[in-house]
Coordinates of C-alpha atoms in Angstrom, one line a residue:
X168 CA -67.6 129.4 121.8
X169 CA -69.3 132.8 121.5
X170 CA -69.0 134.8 118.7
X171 CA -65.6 136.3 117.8
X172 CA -64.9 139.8 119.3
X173 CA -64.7 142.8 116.8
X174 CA -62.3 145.6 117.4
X175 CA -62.0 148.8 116.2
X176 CA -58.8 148.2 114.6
X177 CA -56.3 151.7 113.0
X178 CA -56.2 154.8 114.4
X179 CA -53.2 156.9 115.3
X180 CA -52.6 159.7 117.9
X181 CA -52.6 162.8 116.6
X182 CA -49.9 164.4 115.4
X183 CA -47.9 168.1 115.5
X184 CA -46.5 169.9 112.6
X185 CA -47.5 169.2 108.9
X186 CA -47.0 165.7 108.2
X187 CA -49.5 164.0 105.6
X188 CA -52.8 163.3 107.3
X189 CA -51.8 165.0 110.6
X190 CA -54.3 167.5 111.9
X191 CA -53.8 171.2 111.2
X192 CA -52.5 172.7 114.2
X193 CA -55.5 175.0 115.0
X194 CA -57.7 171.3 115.5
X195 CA -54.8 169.2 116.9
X196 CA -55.3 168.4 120.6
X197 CA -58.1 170.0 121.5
X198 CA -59.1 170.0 125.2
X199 CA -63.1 171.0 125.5
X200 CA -65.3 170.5 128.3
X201 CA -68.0 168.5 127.3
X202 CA -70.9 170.0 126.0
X203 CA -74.9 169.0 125.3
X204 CA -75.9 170.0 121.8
X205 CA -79.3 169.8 120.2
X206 CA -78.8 167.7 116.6
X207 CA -80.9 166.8 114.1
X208 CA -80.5 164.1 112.4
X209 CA -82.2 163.7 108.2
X210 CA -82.4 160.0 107.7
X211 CA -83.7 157.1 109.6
X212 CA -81.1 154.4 107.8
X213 CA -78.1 152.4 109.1
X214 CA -76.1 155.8 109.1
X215 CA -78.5 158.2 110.7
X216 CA -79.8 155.8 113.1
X217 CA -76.3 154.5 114.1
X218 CA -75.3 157.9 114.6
X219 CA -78.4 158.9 116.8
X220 CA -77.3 156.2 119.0
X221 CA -73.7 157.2 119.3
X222 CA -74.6 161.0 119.9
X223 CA -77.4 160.5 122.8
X224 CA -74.5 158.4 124.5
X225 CA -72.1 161.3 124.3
X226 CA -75.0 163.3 126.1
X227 CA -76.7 165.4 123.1
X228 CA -80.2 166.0 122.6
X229 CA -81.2 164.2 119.5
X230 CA -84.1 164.4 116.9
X231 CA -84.7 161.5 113.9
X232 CA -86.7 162.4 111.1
X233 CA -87.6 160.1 108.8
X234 CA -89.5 160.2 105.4
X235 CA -91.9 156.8 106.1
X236 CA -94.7 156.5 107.8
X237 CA -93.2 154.1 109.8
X238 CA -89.4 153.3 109.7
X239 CA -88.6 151.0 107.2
X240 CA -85.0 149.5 105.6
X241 CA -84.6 149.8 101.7
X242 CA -82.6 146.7 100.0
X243 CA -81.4 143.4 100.3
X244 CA -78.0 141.5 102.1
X245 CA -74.6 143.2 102.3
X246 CA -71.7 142.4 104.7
X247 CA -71.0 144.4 107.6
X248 CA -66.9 144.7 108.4
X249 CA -65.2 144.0 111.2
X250 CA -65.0 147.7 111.2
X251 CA -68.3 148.3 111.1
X252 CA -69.5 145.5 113.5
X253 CA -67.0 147.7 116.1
X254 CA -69.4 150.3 115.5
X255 CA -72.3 148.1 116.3
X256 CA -70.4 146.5 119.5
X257 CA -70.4 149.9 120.6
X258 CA -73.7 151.1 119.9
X259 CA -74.9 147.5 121.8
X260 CA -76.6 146.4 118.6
X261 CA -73.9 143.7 117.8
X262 CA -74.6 141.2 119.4
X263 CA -78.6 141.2 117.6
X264 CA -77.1 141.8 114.2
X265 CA -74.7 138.6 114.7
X266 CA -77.8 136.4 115.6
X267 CA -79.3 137.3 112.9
X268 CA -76.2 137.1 110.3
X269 CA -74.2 134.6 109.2
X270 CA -70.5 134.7 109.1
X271 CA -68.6 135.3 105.8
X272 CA -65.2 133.8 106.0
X273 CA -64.3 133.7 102.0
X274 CA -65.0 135.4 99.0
X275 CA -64.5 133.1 95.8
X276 CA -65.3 134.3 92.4
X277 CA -64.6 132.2 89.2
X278 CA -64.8 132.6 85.5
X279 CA -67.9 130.7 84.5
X280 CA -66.4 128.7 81.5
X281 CA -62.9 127.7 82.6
X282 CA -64.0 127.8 86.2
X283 CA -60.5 128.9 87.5
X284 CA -60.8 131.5 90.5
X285 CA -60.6 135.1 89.6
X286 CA -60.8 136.9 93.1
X287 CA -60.2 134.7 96.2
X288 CA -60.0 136.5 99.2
X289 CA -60.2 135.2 102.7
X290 CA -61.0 136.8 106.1
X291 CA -58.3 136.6 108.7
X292 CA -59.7 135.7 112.6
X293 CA -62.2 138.1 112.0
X294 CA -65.0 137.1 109.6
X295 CA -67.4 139.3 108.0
X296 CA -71.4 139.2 108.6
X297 CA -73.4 138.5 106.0
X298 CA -77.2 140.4 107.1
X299 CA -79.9 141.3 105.4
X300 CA -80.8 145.2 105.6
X301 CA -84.0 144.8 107.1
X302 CA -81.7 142.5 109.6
X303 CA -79.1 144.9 110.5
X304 CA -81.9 147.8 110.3
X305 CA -83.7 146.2 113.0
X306 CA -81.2 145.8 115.3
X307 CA -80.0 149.6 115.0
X308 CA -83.7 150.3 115.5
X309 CA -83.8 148.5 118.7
X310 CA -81.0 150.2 120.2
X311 CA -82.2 153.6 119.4
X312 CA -85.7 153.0 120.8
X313 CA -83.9 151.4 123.7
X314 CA -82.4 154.9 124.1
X315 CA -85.7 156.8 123.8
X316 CA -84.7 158.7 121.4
X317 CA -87.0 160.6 119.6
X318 CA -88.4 159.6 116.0
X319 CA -90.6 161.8 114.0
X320 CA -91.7 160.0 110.8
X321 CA -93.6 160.8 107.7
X322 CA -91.4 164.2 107.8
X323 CA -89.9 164.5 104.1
X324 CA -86.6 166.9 104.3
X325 CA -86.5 169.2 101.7
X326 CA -84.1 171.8 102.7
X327 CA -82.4 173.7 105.6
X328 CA -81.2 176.9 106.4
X329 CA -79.8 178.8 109.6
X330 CA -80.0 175.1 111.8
X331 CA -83.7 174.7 110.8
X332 CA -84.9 171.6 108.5
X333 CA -87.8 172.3 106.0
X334 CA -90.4 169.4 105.4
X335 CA -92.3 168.8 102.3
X336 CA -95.3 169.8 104.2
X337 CA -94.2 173.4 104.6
X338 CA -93.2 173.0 108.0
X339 CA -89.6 174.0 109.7
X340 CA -88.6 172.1 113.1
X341 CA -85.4 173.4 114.9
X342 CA -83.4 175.6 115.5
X343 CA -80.6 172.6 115.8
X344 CA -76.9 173.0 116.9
X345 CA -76.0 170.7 113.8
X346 CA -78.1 169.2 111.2
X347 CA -76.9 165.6 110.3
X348 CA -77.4 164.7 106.5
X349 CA -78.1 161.0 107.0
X350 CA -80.6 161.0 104.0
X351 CA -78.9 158.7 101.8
X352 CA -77.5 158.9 97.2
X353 CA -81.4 161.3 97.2
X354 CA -80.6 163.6 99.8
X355 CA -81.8 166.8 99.0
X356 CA -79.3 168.5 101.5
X357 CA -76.3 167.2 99.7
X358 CA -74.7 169.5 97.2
X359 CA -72.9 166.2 95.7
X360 CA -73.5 165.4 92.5
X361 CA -72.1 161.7 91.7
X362 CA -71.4 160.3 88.3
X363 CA -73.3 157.2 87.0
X364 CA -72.1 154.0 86.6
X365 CA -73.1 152.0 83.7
X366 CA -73.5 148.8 85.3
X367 CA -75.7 148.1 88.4
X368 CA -77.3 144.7 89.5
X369 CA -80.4 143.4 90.3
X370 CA -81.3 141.9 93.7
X371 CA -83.3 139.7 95.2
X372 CA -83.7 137.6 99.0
X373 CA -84.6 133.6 98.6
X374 CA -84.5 130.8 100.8
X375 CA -81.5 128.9 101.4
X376 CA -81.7 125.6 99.3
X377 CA -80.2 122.4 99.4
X378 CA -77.0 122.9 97.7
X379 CA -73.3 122.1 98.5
X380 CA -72.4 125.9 98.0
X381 CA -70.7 126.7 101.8
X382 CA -73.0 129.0 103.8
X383 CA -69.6 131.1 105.2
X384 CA -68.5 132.4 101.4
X385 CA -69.8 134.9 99.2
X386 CA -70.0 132.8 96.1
X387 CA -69.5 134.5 92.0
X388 CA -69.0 134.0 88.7
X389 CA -67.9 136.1 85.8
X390 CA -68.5 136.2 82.1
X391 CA -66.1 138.3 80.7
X392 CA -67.1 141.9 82.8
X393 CA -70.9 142.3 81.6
X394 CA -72.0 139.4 83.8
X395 CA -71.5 139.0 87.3
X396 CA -74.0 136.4 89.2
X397 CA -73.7 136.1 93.0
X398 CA -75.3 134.4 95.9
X399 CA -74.4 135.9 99.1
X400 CA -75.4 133.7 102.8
X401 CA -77.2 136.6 104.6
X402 CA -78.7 134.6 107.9
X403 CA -82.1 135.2 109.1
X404 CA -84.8 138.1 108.6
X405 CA -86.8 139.2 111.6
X406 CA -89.3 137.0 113.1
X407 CA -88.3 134.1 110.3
X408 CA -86.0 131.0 111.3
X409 CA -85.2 130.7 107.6
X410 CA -82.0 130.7 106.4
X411 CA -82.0 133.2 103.4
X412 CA -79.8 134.1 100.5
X413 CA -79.4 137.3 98.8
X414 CA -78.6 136.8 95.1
X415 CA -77.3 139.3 92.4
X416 CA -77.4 139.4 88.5
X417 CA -75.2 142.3 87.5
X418 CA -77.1 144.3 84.0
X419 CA -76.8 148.0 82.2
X420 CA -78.1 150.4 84.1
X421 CA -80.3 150.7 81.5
X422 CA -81.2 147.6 80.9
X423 CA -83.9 146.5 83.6
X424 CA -86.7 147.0 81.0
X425 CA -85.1 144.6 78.4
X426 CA -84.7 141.7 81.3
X427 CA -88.0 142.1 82.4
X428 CA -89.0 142.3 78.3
X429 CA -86.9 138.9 78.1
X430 CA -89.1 137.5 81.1
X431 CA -87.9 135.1 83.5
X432 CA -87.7 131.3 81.1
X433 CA -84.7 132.7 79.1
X434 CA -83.2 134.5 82.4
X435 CA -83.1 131.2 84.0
X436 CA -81.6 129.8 80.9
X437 CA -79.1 132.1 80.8
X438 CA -78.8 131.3 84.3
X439 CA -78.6 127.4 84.0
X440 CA -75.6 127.6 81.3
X441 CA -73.4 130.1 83.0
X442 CA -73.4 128.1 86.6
X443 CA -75.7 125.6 87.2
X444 CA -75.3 125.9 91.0
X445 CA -77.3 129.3 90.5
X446 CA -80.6 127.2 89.4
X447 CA -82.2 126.1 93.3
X448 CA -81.5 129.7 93.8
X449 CA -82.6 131.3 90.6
X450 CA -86.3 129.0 90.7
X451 CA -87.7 130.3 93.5
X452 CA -87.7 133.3 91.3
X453 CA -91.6 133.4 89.8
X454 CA -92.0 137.3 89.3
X455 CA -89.8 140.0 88.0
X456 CA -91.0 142.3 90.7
X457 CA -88.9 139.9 93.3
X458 CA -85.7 141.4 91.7
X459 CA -85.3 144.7 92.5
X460 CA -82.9 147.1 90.0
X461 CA -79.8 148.7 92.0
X462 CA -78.0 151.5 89.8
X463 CA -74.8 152.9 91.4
X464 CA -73.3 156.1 91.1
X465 CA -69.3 157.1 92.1
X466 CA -68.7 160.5 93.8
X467 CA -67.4 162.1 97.3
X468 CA -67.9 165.3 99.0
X469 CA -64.6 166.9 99.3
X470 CA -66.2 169.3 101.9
X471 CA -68.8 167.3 104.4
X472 CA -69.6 169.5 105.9
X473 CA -71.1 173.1 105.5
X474 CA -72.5 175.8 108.3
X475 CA -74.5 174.1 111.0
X476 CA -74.5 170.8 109.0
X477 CA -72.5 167.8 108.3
X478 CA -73.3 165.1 105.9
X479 CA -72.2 161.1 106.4
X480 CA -72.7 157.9 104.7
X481 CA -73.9 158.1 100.8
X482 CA -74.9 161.6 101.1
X483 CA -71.1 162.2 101.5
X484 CA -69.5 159.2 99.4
X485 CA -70.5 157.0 96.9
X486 CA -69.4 154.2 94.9
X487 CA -70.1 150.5 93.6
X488 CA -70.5 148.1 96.3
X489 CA -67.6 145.8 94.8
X490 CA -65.6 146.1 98.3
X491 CA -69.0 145.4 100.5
X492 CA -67.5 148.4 102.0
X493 CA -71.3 150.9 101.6
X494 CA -73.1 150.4 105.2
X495 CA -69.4 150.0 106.8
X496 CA -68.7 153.4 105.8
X497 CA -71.7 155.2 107.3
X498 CA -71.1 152.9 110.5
X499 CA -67.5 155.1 110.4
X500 CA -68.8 158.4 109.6
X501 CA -71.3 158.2 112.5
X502 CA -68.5 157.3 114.8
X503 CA -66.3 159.7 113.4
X504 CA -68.5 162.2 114.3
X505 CA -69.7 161.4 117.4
X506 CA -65.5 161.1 118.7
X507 CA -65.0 164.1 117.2
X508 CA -68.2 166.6 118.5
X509 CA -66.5 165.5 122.2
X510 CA -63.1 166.2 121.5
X511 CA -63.7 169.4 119.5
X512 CA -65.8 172.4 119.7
X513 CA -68.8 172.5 117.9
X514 CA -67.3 175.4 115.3
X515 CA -64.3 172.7 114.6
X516 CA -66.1 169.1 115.1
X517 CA -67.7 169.1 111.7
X518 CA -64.3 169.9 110.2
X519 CA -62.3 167.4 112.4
X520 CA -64.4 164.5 110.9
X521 CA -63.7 165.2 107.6
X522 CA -60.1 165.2 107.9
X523 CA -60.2 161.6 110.4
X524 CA -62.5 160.4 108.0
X525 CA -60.1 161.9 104.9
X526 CA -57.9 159.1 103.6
X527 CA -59.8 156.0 104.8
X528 CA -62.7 157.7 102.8
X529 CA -60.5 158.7 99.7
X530 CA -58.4 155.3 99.3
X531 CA -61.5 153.3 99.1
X532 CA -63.4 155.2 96.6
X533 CA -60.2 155.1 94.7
X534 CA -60.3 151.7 95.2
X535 CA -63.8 151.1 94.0
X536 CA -63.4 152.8 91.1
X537 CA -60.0 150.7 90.0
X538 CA -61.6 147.2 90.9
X539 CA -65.5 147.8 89.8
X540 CA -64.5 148.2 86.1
X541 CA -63.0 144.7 86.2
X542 CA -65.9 142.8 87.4
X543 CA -69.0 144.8 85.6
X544 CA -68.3 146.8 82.5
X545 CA -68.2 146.3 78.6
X546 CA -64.3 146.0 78.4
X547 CA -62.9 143.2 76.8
X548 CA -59.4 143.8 77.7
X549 CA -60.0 144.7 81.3
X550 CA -61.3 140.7 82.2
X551 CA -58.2 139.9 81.0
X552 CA -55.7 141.7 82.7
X553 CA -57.9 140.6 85.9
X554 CA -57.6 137.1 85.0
X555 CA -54.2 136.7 83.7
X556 CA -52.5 139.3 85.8
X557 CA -53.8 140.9 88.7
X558 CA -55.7 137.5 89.8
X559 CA -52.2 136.0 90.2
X560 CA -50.0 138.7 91.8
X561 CA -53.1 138.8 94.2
X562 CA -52.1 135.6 95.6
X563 CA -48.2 136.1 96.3
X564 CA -47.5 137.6 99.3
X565 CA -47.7 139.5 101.3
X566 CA -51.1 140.7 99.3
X567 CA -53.1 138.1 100.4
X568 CA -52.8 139.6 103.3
X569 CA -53.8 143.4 101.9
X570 CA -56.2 141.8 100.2
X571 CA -57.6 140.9 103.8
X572 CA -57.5 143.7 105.1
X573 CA -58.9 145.8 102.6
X574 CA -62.3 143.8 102.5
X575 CA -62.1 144.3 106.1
X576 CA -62.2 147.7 106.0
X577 CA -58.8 147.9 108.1
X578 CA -56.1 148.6 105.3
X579 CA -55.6 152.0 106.8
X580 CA -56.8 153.8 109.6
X581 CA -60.8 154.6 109.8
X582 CA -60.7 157.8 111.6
X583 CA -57.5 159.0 111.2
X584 CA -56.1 161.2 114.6
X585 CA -59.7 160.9 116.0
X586 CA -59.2 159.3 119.6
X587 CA -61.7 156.5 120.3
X588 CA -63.1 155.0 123.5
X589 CA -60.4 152.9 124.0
X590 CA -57.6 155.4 123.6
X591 CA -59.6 157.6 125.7
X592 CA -59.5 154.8 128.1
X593 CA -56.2 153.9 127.5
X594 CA -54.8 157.9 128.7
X595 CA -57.2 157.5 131.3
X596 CA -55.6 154.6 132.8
X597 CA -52.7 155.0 135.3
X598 CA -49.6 153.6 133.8
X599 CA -47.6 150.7 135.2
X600 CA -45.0 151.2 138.2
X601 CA -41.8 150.9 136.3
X602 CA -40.1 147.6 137.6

């Protein structure tokens, strides 16, 4: 049986008059002839080069720039939606990013002393892909080179101004139509400024041991909030037949120096009392410079966009990655953008995407920042509440079922009245005879 088939799931048609989330009639049912723009696009990640991809098939004439020398992913697993892995579908970069995933079908996390479940969430017929970034970068990669579309690399965006990008080196390339802000949380074309979280985690990829942990569940455990420990099944990296794990120790965001202080014997003692199923992991773990320290910041655009640019993915939104939602976001904005420069004109698209991309964006960074205090923060109260409470109300129906969908990115519509291929397709077709 091949793999299972990912579709774009909740969008609406447009709709007239002022109704919450409808279009503003000046943007609502736009009828434009198609036309070729010249885009730039900052940022040579999963956004920028998923959106490269999805512009150059609507026609445009597309520039990458990228600050490496060569281009290069930064990180270690995550687990790419069924939203998001519609995105790859379309880009043709699904099927590569499923051979080298695994899928996720479960996410259990327990309480490491009692061991009773905490969160327990479960994918409906749709499972998630656990990938490494270098994984999913690679297959994004492919598809764009496939496309022969342009890459310039070692060009280090510092600015632009009147559809021209400025590079570190004192150069300026355009002038561009649009300017896509792909560049990531350290974009220096974003105007957002994002608020600190005081928890992040440190990460780090291993081999997949011998252990009776299953390979389709994102496994955790919790002291209290100010430890989290997690082993996620992330597949295979790129030219390796090893099945690897990425695995996740949540800490201060200040306090990377002090665990590397503590050095790796009483981390892996620490380790061996909280959940012993960590240690085959955890030992393959000989130098602190195989974890690598994530800090996370919460904050959103409300306006991304701005003359002659348009910003997507972190440099428009950020948040914790508690919903595994980060990489399935961009994946949206670059679709949302692509739908909505062929539906709108050029002086409207930029605004059009905000608003499709409005409430799915807003809902889950509200969302984040009610569930990430639960799992990694110094609140004693808050860990109960989770456990006692809001652990079992989450499994009475019909939440399960929310719960679902709102790991799988498809709780509410992902680009709003934006019409997608297959409504496109769908008004295209001729309708039945009546019988």
């Amino acid at each position: 049986m091949g793999r299972a088939k990912y579709v774009m799931a909740g969008f609406y048609a447009p709709r007239a008059g002022g109704a919450s989330g409808a279009f503003p009639a000046a943007l609502s049912r736009h009828k434009v002839a198609p036309m070729r723009y010249r885009i730039a696009i900052a940022g040579a990640g999963i956004g920028g080069l998923a959106c490269a991809g999805l512009l150059h098939d609507a026609g445009h004439h597309v520039t990458l720039f990228d600050q490496f020398d060569a281009p290069r992913p930064v990180g270690s697993g995550l687990v790419i939606q069924p939203v998001g892995m519609a995105v790859l579908d379309r880009l043709g970069a699904g099927e590569a990013a499923a051979t080298f995933g695994t899928p996720i079908t479960r996410m259990l996390g327990r309480e490491c002393k009692s061991g009773r479940r905490v969160l327990d969430v479960r994918y409906g017929k749709v499972p998630g892909l656990g990938i490494h970034r270098a994984s999913l970068f690679q297959s994004l990669l492919e598809a764009v080179e496939a496309r022969g579309i342009e890459l310039r690399t070692s060009a280090i965006v510092t600015g632009q101004a009147s559809g021209r990008l400025h590079l570190s080196d004192h150069r300026t390339e355009g002038p561009f139509d649009l300017i896509v802000d792909a560049c990531g949380a350290g974009s220096a074309l974003s105007p957002l400024r994002s608020r600190a979280l005081p928890y992040g985690a440190i990460w780090g990829t291993v081999d997949w041991p011998e252990t009776d942990l299953p390979a389709d569940r994102l496994s955790q455990r919790y002291r209290r909030a100010d430890r989290m420990l997690g082993i996620l099944p992330i597949g295979q990296l790129p030219g390796s037949g090893q099945r690897k794990a990425a695995i996740f120790w949540s800490l201060p965001s200040g306090g990377h120096a002090d665990w590397i202080g503590g050095g790796l014997e009483r981390w892996t003692a620490e380790a061996a009392e909280l959940w012993p199923a960590f240690m085959p992991f955890i030992e393959q773990v000989s130098d602190p410079g195989q974890m690598t320290m994530a800090r996370y910041t919460h904050g959103t655009l409300h306006r991304p966009w701005g003359d002659g640019i348009v910003h997507i993915g972190d440099a428009a939104h950020r948040a914790s990655p508690q919903l595994g939602q980060g990489a399935n976001m961009a994946l949206l904005d670059a679709a949302a953008l692509a739908d909505a420069l062929t539906h709108f004109p050029l002086a409207d698209a930029p605004r059009a995407y905000a608003l499709g991309r409005r409430w799915h964006v807003r809902a889950y960074q509200t969302m984040s920042a009610a569930f990430t205090p639960q799992y990694q923060s110094d609140s004693r109260w808050l860990p109960v509440l989770r456990d006692r409470v809001l652990f079992p109300l989450s499994q009475v129906p019909p939440l399960p079922w929310v719960l679902s969908h709102l790991v799988s990115g498809t709780l509410l519509p992902a680009s709003g009245s934006l019409p997608t291929p297959a409504r496109r397709r769908a008004r295209s077709e001729p309708a039945a005879p009546a019988r």
